CSV table of N, CA and C and ligand atoms in Angstrom, one decimal:
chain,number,residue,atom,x,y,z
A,1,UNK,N,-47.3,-24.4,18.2
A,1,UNK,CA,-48.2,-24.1,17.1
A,1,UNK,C,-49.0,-22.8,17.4
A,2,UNK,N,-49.0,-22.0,16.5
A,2,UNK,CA,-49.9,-20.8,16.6
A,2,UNK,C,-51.3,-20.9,16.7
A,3,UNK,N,-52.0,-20.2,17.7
A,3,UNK,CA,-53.2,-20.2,17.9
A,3,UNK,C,-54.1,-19.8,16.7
A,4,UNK,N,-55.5,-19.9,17.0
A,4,UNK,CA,-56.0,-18.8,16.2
A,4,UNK,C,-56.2,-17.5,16.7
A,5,UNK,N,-55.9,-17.3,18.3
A,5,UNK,CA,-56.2,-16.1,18.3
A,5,UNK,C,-55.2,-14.7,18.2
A,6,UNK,N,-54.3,-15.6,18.0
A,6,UNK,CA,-52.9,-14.8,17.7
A,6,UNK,C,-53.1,-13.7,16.3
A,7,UNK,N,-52.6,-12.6,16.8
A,7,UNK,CA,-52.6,-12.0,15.7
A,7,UNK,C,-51.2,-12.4,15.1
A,8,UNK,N,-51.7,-12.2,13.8
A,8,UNK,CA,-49.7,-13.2,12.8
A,8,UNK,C,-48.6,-11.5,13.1
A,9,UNK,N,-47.6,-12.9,13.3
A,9,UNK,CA,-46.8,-11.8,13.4
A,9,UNK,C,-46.1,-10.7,12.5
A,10,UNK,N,-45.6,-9.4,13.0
A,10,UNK,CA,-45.2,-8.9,11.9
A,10,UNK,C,-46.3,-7.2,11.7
A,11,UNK,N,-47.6,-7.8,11.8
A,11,UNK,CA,-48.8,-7.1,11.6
A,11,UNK,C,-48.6,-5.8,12.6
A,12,UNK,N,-48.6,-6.1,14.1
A,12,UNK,CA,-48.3,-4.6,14.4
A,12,UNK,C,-47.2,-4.1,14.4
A,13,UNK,N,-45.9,-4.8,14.5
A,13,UNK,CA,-44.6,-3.9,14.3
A,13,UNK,C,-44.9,-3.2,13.0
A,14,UNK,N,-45.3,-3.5,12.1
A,14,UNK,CA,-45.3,-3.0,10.8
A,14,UNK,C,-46.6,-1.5,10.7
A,15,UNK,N,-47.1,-1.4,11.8
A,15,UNK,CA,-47.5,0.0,11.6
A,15,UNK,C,-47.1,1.3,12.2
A,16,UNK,N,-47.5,2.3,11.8
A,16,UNK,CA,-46.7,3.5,12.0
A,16,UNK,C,-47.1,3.7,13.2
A,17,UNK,N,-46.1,5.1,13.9
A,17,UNK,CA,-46.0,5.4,15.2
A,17,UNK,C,-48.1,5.8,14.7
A,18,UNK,N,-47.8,6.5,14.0
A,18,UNK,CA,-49.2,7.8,14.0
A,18,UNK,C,-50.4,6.7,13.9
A,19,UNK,N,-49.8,5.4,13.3
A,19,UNK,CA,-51.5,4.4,13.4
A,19,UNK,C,-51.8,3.8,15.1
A,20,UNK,N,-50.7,3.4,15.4
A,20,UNK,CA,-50.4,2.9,16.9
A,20,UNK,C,-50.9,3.8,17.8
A,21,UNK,N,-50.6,5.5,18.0
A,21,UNK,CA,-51.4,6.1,18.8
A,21,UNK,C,-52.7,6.2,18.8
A,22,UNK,N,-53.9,5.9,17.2
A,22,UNK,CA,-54.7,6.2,17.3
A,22,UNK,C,-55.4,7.4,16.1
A,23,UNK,N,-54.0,7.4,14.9
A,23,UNK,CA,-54.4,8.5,14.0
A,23,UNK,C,-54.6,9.8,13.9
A,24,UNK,N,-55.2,10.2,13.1
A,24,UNK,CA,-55.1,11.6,12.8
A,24,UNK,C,-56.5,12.1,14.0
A,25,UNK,N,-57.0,11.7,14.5
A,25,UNK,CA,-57.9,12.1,15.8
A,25,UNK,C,-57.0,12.3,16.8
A,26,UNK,N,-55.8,11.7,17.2
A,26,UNK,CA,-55.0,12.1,18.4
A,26,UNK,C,-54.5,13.4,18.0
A,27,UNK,N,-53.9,13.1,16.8
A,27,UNK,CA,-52.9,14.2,16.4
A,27,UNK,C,-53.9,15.4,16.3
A,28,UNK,N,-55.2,15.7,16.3
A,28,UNK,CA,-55.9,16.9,15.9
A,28,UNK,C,-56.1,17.3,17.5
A,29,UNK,N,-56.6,16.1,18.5
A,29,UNK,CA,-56.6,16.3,20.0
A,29,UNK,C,-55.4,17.1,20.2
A,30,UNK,N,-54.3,16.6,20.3
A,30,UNK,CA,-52.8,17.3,20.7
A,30,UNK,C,-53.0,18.5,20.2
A,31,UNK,N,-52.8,18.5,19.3
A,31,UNK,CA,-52.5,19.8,18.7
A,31,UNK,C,-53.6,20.9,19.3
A,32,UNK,N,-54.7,20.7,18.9
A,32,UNK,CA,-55.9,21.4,19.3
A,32,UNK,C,-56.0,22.1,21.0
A,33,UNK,N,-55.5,21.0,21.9
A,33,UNK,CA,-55.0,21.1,23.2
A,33,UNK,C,-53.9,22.2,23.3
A,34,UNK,N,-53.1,21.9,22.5
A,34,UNK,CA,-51.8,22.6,22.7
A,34,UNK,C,-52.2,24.4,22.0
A,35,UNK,N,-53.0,24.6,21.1
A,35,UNK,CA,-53.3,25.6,20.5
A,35,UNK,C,-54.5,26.9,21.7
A,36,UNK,N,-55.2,26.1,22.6
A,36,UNK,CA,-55.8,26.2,23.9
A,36,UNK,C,-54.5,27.2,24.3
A,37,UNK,N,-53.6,26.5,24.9
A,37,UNK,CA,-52.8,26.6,26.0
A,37,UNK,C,-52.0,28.0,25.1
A,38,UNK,N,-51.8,27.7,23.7
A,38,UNK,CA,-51.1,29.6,23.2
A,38,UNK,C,-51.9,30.5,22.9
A,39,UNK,N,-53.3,30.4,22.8
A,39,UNK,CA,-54.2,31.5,22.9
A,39,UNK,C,-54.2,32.4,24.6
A,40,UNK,N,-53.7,31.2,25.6
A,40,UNK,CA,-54.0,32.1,27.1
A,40,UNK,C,-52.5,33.1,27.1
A,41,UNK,N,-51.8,32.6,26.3
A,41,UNK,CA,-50.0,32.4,26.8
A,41,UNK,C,-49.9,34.2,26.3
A,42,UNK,N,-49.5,35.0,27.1
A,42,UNK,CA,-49.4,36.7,26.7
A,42,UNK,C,-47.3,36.5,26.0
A,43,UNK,N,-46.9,35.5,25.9
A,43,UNK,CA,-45.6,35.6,24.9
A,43,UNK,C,-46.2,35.1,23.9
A,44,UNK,N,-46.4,33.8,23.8
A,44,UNK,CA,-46.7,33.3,22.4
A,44,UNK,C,-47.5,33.8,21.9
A,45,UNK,N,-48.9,34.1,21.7
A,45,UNK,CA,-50.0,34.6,21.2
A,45,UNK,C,-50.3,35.5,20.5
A,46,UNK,N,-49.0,36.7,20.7
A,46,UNK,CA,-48.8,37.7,20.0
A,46,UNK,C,-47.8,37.6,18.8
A,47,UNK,N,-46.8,36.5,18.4
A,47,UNK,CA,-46.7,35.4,17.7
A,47,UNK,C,-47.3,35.1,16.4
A,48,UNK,N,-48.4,35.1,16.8
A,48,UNK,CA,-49.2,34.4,15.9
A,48,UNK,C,-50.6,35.8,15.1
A,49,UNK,N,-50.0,36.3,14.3
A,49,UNK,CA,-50.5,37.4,13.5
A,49,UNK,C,-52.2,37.3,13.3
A,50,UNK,N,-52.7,36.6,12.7
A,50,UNK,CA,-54.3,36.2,12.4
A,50,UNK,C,-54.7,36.2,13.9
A,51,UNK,N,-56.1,36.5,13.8
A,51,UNK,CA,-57.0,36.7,14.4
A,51,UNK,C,-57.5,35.1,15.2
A,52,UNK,N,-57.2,34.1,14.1
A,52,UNK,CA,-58.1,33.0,14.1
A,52,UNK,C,-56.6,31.6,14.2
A,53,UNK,N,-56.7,31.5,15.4
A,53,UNK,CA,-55.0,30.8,15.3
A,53,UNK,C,-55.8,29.1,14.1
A,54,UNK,N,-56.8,29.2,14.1
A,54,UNK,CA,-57.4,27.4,13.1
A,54,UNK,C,-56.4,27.2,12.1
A,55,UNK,N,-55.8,28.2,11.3
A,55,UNK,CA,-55.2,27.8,10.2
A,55,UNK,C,-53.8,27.2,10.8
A,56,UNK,N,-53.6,28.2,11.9
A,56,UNK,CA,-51.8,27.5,12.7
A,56,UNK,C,-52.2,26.4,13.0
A,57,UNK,N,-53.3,26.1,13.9
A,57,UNK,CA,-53.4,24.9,14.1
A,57,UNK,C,-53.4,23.8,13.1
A,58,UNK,N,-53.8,23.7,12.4
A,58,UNK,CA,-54.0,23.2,10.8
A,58,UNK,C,-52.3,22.5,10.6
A,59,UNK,N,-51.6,23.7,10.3
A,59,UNK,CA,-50.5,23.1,9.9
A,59,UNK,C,-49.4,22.4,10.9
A,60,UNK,N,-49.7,22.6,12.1
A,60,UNK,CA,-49.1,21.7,13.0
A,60,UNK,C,-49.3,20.6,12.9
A,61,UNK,N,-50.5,20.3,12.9
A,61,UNK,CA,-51.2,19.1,13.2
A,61,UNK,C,-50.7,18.1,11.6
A,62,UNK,N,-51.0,18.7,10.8
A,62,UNK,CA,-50.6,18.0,9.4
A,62,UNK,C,-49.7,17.8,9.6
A,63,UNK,N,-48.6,18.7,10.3
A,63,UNK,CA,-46.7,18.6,10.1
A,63,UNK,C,-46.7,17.1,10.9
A,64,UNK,N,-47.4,17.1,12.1
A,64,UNK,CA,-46.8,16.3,12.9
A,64,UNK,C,-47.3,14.7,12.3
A,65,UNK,N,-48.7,14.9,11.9
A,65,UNK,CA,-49.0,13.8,11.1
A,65,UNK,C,-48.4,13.1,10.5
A,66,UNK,N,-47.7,14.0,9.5
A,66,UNK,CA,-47.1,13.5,8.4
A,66,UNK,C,-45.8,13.2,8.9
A,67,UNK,N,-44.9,13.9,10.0
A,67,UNK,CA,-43.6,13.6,10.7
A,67,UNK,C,-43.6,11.8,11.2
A,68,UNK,N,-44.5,11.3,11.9
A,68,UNK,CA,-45.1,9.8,12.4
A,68,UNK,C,-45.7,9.3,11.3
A,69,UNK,N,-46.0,9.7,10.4
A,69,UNK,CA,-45.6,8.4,9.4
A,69,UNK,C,-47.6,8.3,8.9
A,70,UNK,N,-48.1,9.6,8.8
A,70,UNK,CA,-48.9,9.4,9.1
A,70,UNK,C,-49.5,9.9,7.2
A,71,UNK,N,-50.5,10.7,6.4
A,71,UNK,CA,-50.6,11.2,5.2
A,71,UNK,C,-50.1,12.6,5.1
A,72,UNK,N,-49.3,12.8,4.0
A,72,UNK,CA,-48.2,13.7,3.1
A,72,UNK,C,-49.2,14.7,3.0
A,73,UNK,N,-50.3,15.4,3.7
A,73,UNK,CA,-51.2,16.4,3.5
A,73,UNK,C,-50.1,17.5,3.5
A,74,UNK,N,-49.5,17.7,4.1
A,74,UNK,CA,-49.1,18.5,5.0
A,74,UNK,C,-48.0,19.1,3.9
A,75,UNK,N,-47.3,18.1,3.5
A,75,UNK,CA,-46.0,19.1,2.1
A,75,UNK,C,-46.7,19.0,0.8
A,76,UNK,N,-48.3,18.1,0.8
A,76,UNK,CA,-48.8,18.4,-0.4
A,76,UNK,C,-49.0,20.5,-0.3
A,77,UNK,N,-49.6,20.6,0.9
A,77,UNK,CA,-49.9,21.8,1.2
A,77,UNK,C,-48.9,22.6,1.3
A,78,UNK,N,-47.7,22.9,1.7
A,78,UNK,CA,-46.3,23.8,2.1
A,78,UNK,C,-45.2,23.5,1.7
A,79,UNK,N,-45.0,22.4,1.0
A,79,UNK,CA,-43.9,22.1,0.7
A,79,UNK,C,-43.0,21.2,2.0
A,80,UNK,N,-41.7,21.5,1.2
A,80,UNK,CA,-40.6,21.1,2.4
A,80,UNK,C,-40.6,21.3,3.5
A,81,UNK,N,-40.9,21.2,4.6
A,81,UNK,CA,-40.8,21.3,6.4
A,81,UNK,C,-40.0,22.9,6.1
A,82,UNK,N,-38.9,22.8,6.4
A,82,UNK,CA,-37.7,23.6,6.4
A,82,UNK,C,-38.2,24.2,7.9
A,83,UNK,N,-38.2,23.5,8.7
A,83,UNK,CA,-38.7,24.6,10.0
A,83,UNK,C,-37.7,25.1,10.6
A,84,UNK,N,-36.6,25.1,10.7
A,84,UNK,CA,-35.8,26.4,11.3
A,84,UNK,C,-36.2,27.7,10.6
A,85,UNK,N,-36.0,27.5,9.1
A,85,UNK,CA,-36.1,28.5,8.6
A,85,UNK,C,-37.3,29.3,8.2
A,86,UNK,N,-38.5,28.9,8.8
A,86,UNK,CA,-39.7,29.0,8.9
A,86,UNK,C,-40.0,29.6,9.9
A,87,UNK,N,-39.3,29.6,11.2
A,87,UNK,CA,-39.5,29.6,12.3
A,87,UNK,C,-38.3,31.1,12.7
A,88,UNK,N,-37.5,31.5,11.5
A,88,UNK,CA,-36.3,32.7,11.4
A,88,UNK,C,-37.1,34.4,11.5
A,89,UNK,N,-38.8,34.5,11.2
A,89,UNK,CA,-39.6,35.4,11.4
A,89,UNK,C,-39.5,35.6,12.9
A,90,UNK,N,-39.8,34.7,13.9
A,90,UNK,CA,-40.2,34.9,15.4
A,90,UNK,C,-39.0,34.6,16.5
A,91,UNK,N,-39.4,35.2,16.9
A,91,UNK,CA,-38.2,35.7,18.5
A,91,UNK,C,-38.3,34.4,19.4
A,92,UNK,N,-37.7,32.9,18.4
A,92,UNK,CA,-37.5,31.5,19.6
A,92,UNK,C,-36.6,31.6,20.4
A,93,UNK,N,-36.7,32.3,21.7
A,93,UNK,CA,-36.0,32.4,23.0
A,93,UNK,C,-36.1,31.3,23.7
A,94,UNK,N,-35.4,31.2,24.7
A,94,UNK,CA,-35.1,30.5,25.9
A,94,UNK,C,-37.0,30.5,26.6
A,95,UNK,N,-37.5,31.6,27.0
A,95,UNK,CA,-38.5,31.9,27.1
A,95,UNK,C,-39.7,31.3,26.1
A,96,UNK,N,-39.4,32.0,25.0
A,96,UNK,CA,-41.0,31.0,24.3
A,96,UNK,C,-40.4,29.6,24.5
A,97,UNK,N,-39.2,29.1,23.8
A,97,UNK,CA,-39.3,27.7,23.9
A,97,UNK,C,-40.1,27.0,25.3
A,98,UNK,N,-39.2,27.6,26.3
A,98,UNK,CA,-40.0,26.9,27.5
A,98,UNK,C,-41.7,27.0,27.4
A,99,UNK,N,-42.3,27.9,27.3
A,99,UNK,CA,-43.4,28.4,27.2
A,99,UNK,C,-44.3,27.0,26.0
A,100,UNK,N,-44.1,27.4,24.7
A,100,UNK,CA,-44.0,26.1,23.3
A,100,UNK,C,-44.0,24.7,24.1
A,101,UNK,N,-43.0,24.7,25.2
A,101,UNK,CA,-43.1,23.4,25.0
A,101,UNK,C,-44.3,22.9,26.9
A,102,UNK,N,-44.3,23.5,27.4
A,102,UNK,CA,-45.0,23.9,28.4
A,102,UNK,C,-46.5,23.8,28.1
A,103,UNK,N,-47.1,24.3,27.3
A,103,UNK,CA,-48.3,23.9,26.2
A,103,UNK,C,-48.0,22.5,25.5
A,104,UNK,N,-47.3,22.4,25.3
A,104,UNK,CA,-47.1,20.9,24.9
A,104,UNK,C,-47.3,20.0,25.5
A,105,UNK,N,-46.4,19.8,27.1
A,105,UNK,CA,-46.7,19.0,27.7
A,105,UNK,C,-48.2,18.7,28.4
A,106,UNK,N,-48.6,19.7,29.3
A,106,UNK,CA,-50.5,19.6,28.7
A,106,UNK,C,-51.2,18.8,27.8
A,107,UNK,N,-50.8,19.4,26.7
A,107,UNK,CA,-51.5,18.9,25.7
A,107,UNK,C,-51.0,16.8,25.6
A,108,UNK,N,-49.6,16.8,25.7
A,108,UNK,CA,-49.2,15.7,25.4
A,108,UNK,C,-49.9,15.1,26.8
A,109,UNK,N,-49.7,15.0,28.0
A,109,UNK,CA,-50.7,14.2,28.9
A,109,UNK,C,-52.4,14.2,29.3
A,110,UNK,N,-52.7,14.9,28.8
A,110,UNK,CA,-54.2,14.8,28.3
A,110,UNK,C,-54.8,13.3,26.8
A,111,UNK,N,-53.2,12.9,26.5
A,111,UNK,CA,-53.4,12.1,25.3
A,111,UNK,C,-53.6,10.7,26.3
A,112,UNK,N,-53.1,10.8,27.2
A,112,UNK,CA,-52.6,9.9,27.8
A,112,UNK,C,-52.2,8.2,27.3
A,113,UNK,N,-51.0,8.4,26.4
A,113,UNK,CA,-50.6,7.7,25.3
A,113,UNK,C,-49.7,6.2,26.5
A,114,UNK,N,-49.8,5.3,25.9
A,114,UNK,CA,-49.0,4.1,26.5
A,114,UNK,C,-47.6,5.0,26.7
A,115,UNK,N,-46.7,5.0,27.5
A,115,UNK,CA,-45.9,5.4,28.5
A,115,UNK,C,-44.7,5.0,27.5
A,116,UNK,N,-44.6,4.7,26.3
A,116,UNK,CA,-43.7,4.1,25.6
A,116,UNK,C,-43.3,5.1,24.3
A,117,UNK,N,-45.0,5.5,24.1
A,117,UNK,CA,-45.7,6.1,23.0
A,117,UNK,C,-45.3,7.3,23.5
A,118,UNK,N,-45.9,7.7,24.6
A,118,UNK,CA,-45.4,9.3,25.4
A,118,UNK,C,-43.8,9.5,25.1
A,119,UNK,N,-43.3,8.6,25.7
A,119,UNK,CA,-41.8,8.8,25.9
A,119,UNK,C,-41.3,9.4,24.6
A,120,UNK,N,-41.7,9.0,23.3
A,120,UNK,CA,-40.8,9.0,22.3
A,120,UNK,C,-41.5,10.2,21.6
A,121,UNK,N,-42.8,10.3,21.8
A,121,UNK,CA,-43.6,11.9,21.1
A,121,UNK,C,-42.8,12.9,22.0
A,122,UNK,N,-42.3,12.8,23.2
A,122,UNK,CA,-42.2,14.0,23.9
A,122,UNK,C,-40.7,14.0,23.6
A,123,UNK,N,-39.8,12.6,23.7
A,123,UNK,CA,-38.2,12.9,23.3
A,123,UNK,C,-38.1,13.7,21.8
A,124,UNK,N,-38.6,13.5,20.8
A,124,UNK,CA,-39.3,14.5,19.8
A,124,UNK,C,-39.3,15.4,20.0
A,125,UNK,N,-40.3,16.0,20.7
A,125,UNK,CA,-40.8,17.9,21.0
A,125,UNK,C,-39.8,18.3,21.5
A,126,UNK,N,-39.1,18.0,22.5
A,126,UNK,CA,-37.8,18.4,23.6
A,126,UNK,C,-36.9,18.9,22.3
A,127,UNK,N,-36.7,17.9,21.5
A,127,UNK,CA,-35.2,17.9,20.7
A,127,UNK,C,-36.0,18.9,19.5
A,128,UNK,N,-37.0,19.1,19.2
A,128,UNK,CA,-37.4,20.1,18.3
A,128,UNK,C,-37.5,21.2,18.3
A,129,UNK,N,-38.4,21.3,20.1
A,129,UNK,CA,-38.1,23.0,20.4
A,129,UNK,C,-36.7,23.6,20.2
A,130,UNK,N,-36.3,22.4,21.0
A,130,UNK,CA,-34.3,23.0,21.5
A,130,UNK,C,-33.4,23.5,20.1
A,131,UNK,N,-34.4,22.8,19.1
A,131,UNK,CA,-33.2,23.3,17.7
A,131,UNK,C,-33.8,24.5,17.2
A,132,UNK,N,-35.5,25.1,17.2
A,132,UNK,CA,-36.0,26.0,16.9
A,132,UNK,C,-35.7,27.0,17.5
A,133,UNK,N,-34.4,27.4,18.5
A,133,UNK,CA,-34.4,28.3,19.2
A,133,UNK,C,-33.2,29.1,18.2
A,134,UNK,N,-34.1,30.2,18.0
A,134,UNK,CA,-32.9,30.9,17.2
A,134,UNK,C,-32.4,32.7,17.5
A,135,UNK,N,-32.6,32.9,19.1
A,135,UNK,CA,-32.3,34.2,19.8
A,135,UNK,C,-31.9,33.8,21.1
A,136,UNK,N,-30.7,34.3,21.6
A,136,UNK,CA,-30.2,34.2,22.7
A,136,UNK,C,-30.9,34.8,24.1
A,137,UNK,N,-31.0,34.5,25.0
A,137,UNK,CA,-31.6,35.2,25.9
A,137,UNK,C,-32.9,34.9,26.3
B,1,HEM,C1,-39.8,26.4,20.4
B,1,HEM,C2,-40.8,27.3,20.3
B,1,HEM,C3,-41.7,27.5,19.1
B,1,HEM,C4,-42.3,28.7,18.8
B,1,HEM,C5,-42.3,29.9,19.7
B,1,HEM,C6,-43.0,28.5,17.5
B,1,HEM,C7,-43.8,29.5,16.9
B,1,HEM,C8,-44.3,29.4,15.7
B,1,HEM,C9,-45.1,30.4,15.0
B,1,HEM,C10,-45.3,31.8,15.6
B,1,HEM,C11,-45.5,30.0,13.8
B,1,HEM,C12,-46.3,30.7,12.8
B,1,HEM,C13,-47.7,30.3,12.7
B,1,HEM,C14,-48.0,29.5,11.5
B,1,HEM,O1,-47.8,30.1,10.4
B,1,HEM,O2,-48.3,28.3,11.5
B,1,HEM,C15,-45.0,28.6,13.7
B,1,HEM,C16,-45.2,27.7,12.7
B,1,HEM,C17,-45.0,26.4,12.7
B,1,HEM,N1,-44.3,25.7,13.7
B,1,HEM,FE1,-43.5,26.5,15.3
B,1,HEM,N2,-42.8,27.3,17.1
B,1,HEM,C18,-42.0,26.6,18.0
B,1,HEM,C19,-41.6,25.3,17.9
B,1,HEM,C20,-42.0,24.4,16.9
B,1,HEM,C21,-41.6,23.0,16.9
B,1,HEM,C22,-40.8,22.3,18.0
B,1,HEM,C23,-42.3,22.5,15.8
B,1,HEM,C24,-42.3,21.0,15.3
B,1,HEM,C25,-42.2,20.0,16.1
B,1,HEM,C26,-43.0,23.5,15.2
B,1,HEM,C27,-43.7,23.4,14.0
B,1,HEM,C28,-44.3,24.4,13.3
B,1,HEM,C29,-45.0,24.2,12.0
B,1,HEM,C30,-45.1,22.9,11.3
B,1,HEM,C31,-45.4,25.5,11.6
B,1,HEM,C32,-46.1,25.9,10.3
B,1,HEM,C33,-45.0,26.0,9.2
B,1,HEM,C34,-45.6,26.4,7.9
B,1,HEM,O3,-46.0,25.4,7.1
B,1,HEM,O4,-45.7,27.5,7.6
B,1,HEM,N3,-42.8,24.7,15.8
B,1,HEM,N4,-44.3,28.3,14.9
């Protein structure tokens, strides 16, 4: 017989990665961390045209939100992802990628997410840089 202290089943499989981490506060942490680490970075930084990287930040954070299942802010605001093709202005080398995701990882172990949760945010970034690369060398 089921307890009362049992939560019923069903209840947490049924929420999203982005409720399970912790919401839109993790996702602004990460991001926010990760945006640190491209303001020092003398490849990336130059990259990023404005003065004020808040607005870049902004749309990462919404992207990724909304990628985990989290609120549609993000294509209410830009529309369709299309990020390769988004991403066809800047020189994604072998170099920035590593660099992109090098800030990431930082950013991603400062979250210090259940080891389950890590694993599958980071198998993500890996497989997302690696397709954003669009210059040889
Ligand atoms: C691999 C190295 C990468 C580099 C060097 C890079 C660089 C950039 C730059 C310079 C911008 C323009 C700033 C802006 O308008 O927001 C940008 C935008 C963006 N990037 Fe990346 N990026 C990389 C990988 C990724 C990955 C893996 C993702 C997703 C997981 C991503 C998601 C985005 C998003 C959502 C935007 C804003 C798109 C928009 O709505 O205009 N980027 N990126």
């Amino acid at each position: 017989m089921e307890g009362v202290n049992e939560i019923p089943r069903g209840t947490l499989q049924e929420q999203t990665f982005y409720e399970q981490v912790g919401g839109e506060q993790t996702f602004r942490r990460l991001v926010h961390r990760f945006y640190q680490g491209v303001a020092e970075d003398p490849l990336l930084r130059p990259m990023y045209p404005e003065d004020d990287l808040g607005p870049a930040e902004e749309r990462l954070t919404l992207f990724l939100m909304q990628y985990w299942g989290g609120p549609r802010t993000y294509s209410d605001n830009r529309g369709h992802p299309r990020l390769r093709m988004r991403h066809v202005p800047f020189t994604v080398n072998r170099a920035a990628h590593d660099a992109w995701l090098r800030h990431m990882r930082d950013a991603v172990d400062e979250l210090e997410l259940a080891p389950e949760h890590e694993r599958q945010l980071w198998h993500y970034l890996t497989y997302a840089a690696a397709s954003m690369i669009n210059t040889e060398g």
